[in-house]
Short mmCIF file of N, CA and C in Angstrom, two decimals:
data_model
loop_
_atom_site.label_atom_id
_atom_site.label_comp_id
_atom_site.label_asym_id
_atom_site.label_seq_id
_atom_site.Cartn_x
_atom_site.Cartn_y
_atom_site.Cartn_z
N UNK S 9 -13.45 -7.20 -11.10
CA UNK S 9 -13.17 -7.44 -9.68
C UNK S 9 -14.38 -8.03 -8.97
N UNK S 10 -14.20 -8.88 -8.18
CA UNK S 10 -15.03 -9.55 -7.03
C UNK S 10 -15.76 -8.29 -6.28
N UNK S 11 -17.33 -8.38 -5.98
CA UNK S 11 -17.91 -7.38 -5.34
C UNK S 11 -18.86 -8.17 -4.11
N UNK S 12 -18.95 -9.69 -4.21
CA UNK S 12 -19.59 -10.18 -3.49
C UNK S 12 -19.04 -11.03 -2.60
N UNK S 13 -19.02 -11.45 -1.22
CA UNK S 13 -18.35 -12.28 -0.77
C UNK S 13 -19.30 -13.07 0.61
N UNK S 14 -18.90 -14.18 0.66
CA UNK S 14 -19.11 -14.36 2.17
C UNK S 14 -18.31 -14.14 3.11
N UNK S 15 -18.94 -13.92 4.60
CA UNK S 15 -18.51 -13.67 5.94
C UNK S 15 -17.05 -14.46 6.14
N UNK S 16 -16.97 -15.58 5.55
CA UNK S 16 -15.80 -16.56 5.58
C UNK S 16 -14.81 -16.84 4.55
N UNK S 17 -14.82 -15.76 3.82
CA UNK S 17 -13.73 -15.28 2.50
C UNK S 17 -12.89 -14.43 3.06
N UNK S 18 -11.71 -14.49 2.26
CA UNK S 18 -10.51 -13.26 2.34
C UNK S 18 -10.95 -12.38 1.48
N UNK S 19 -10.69 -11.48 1.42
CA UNK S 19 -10.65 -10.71 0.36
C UNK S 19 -9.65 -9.53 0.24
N UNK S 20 -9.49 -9.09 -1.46
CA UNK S 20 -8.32 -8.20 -1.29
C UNK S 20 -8.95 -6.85 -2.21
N UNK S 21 -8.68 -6.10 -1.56
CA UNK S 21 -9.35 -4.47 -2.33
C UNK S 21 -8.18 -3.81 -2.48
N UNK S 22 -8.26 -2.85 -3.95
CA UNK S 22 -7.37 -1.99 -3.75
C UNK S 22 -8.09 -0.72 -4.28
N UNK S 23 -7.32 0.81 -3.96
CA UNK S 23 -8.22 1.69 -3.43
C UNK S 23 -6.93 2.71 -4.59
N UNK S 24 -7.44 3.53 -5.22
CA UNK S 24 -6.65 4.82 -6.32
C UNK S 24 -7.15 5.73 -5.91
N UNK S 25 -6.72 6.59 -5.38
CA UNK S 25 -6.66 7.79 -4.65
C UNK S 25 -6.82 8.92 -5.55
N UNK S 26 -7.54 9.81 -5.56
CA UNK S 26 -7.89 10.90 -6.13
C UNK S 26 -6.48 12.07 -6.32
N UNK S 27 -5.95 11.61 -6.02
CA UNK S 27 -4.85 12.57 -5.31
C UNK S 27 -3.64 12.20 -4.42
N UNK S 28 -2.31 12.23 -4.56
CA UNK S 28 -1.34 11.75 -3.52
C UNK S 28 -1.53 11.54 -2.02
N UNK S 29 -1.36 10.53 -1.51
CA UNK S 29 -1.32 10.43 -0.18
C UNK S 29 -0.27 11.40 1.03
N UNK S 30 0.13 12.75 0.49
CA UNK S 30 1.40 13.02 1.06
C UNK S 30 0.32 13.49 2.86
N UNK S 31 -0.11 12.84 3.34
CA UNK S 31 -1.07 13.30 4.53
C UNK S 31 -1.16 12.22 5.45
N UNK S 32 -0.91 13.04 6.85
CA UNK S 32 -0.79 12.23 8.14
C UNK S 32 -2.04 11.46 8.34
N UNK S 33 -3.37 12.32 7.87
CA UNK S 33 -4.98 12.16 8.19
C UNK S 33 -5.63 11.40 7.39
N UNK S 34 -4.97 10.94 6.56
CA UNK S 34 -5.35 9.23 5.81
C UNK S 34 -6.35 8.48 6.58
N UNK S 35 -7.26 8.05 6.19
CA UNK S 35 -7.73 7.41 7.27
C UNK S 35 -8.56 6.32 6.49
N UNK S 36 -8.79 5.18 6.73
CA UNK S 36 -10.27 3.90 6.04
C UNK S 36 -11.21 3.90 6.69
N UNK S 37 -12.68 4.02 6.22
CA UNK S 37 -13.75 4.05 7.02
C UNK S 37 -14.62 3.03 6.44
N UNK S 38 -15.02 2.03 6.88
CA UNK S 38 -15.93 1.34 6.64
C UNK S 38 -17.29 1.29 6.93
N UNK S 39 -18.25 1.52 5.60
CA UNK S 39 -19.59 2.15 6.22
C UNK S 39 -20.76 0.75 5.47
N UNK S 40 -21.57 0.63 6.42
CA UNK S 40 -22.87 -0.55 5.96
C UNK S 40 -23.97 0.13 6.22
N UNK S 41 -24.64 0.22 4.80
CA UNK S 41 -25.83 0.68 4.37
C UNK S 41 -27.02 0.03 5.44
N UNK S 42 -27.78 1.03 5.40
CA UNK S 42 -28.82 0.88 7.28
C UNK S 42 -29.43 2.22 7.12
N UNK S 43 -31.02 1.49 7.14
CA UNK S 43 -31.86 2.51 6.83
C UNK S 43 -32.52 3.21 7.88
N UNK S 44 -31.85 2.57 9.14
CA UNK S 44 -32.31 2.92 10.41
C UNK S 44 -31.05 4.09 11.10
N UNK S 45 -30.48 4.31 10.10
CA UNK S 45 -29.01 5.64 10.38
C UNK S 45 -29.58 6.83 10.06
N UNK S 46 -29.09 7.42 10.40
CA UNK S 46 -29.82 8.87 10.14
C UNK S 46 -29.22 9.39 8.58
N UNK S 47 -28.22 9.11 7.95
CA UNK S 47 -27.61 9.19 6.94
C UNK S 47 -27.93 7.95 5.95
N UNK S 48 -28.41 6.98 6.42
CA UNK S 48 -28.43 5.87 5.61
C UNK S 48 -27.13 4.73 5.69
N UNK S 49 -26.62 5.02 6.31
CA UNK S 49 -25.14 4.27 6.63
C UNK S 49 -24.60 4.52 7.74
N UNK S 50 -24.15 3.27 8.59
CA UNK S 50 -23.30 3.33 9.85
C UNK S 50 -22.47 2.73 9.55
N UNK S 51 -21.31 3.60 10.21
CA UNK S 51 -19.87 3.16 10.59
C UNK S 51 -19.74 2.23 11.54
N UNK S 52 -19.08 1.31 10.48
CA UNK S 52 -18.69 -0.43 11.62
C UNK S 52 -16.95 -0.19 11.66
N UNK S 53 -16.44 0.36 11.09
CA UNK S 53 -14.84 0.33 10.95
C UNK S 53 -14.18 1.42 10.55
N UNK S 54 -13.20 2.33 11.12
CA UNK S 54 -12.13 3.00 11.10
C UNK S 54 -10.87 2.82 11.42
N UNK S 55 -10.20 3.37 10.53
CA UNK S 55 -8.83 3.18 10.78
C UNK S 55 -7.39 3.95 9.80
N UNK S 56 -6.35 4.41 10.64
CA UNK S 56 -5.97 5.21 9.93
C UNK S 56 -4.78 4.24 9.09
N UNK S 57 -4.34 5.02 7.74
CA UNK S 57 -3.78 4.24 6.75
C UNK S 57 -2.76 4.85 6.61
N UNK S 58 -1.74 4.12 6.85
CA UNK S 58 0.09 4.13 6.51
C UNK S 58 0.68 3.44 5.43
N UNK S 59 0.60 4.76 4.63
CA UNK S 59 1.65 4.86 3.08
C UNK S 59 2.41 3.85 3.30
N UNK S 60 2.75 2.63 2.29
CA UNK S 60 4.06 1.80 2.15
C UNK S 60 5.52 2.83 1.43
N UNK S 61 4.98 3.48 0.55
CA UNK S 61 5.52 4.69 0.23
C UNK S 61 5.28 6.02 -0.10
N UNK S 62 6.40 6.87 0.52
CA UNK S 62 5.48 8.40 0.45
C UNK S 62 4.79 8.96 -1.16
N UNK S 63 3.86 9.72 -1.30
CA UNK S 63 3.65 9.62 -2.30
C UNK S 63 2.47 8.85 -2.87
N UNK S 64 2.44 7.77 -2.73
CA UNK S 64 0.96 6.41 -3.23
C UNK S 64 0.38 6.99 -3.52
N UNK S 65 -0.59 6.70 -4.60
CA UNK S 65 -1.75 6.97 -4.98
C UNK S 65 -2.97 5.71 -4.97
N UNK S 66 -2.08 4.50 -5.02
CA UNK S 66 -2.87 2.96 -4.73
C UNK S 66 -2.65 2.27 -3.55
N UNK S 67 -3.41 1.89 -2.77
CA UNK S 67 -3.31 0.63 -2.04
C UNK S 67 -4.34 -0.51 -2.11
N UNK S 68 -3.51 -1.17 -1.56
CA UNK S 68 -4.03 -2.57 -1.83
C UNK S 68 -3.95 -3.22 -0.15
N UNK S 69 -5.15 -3.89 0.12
CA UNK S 69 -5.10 -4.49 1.60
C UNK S 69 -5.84 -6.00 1.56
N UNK S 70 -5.27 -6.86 1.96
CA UNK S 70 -6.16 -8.23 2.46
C UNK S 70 -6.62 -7.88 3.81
N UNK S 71 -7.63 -9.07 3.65
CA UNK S 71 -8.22 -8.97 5.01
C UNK S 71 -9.32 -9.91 5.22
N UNK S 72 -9.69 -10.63 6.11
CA UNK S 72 -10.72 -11.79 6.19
C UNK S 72 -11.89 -10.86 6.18
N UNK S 73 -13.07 -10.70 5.52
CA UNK S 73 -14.53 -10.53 5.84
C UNK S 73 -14.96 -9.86 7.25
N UNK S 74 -14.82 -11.02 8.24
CA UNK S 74 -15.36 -11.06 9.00
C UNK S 74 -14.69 -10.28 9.81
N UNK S 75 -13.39 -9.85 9.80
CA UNK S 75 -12.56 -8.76 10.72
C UNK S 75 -13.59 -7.27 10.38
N UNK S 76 -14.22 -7.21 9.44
CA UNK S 76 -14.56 -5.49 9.14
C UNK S 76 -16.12 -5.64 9.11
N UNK S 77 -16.68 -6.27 9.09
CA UNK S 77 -18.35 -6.93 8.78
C UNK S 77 -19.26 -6.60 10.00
N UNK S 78 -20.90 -6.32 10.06
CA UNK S 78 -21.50 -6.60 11.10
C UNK S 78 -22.33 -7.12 10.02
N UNK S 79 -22.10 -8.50 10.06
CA UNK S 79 -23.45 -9.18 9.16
C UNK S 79 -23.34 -9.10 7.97
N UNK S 80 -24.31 -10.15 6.79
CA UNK S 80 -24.15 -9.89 5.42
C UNK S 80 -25.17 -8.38 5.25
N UNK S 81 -24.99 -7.79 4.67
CA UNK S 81 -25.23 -5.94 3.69
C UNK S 81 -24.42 -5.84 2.34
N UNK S 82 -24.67 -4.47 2.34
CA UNK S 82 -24.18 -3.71 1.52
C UNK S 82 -23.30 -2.29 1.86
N UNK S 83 -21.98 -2.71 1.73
CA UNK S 83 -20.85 -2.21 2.81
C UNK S 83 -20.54 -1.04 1.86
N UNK S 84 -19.72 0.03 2.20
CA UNK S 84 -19.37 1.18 1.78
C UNK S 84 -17.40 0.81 1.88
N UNK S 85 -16.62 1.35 0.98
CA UNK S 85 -15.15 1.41 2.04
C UNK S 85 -14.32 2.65 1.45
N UNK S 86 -14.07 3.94 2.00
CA UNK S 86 -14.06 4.96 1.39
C UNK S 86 -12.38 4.95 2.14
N UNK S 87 -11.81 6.22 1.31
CA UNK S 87 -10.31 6.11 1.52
C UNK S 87 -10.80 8.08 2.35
N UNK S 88 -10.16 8.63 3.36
CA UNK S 88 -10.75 9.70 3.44
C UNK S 88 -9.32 10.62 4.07
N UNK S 89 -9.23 11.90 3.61
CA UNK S 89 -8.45 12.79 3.83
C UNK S 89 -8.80 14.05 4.38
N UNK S 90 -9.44 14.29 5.84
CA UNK S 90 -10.57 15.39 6.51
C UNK S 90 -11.69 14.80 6.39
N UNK S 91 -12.32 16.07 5.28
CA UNK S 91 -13.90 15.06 4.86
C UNK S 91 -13.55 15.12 3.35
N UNK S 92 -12.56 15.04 2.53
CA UNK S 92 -12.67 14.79 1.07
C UNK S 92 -12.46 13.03 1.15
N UNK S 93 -13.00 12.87 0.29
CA UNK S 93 -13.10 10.93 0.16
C UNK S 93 -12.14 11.19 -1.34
N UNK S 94 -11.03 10.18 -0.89
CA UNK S 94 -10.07 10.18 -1.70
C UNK S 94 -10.28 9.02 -2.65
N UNK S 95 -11.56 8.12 -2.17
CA UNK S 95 -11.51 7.20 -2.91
C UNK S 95 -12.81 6.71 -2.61
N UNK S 96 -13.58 5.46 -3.20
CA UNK S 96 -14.40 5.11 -2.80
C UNK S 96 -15.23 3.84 -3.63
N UNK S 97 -15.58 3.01 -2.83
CA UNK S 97 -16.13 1.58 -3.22
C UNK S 97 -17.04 0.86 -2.24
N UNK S 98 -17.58 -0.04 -3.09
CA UNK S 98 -18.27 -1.31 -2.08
C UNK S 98 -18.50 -2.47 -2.63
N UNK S 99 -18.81 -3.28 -1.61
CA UNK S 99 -19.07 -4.65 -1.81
C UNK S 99 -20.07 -5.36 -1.02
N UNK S 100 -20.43 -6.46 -1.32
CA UNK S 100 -22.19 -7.11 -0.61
C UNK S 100 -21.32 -8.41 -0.28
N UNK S 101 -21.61 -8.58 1.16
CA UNK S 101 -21.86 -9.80 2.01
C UNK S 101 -23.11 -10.53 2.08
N UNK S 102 -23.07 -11.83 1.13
CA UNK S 102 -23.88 -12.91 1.62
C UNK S 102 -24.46 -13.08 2.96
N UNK S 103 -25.72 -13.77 2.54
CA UNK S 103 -25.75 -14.81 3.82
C UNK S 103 -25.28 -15.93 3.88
N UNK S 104 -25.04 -16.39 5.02
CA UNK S 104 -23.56 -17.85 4.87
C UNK S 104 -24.69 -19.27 4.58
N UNK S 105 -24.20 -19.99 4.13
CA UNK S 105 -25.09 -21.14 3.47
C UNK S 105 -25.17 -21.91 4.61
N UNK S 106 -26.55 -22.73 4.62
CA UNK S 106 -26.75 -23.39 5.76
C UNK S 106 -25.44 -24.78 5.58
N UNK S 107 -25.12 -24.89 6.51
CA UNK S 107 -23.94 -26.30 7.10
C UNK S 107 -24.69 -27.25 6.97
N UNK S 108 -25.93 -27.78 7.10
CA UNK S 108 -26.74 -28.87 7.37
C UNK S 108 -26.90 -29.97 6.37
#
């Protein structure tokens, strides 16, 4: 699988769940590594996640870069149920090549 992208790519992730999705509190959190966080990572993106069917254990999402991004890093994208992380990955944003 693709782990690197630029700001101006689509990209498509899919996420296997530790465990059935049968839960209202699903949620995606998108975290970018930052050594200036008190944890080492800030949250640029949340959002809660609706089963295509009850049950799932996989999803799969497109999405342009630049909708979930603050800048090229090293991004976190965890699947989360309370505080158990049902899942969990990342990927590195480039810097965009000069146009010139």
């Amino acid at each position: 699988p693709k782990t690197i992208f630029r700001a101006d790519e689509r990209m498509v992730w899919s996420a296997y769940l530790i465990d059935r999705s049968n839960s209202a509190d699903l949620r995606i959190v998108v975290l970018k590594l930052d050594p200036e966080a008190p944890d080492g990572q800030r949250l640029v993106a949340e959002s809660d996640v609706r089963p295509v069917a009850n049950g799932a254990q996989l999803f799969l999402r497109r999405t342009r870069v630049s909708t979930i991004i603050d800048g090229p890093g090293l991004y976190t994208v965890r699947y989360v149920r309370g505080d158990q992380i049902m899942s969990e990955g990342s990927f590195l944003v480039g810097e965009q090549p000069d146009q010139g």
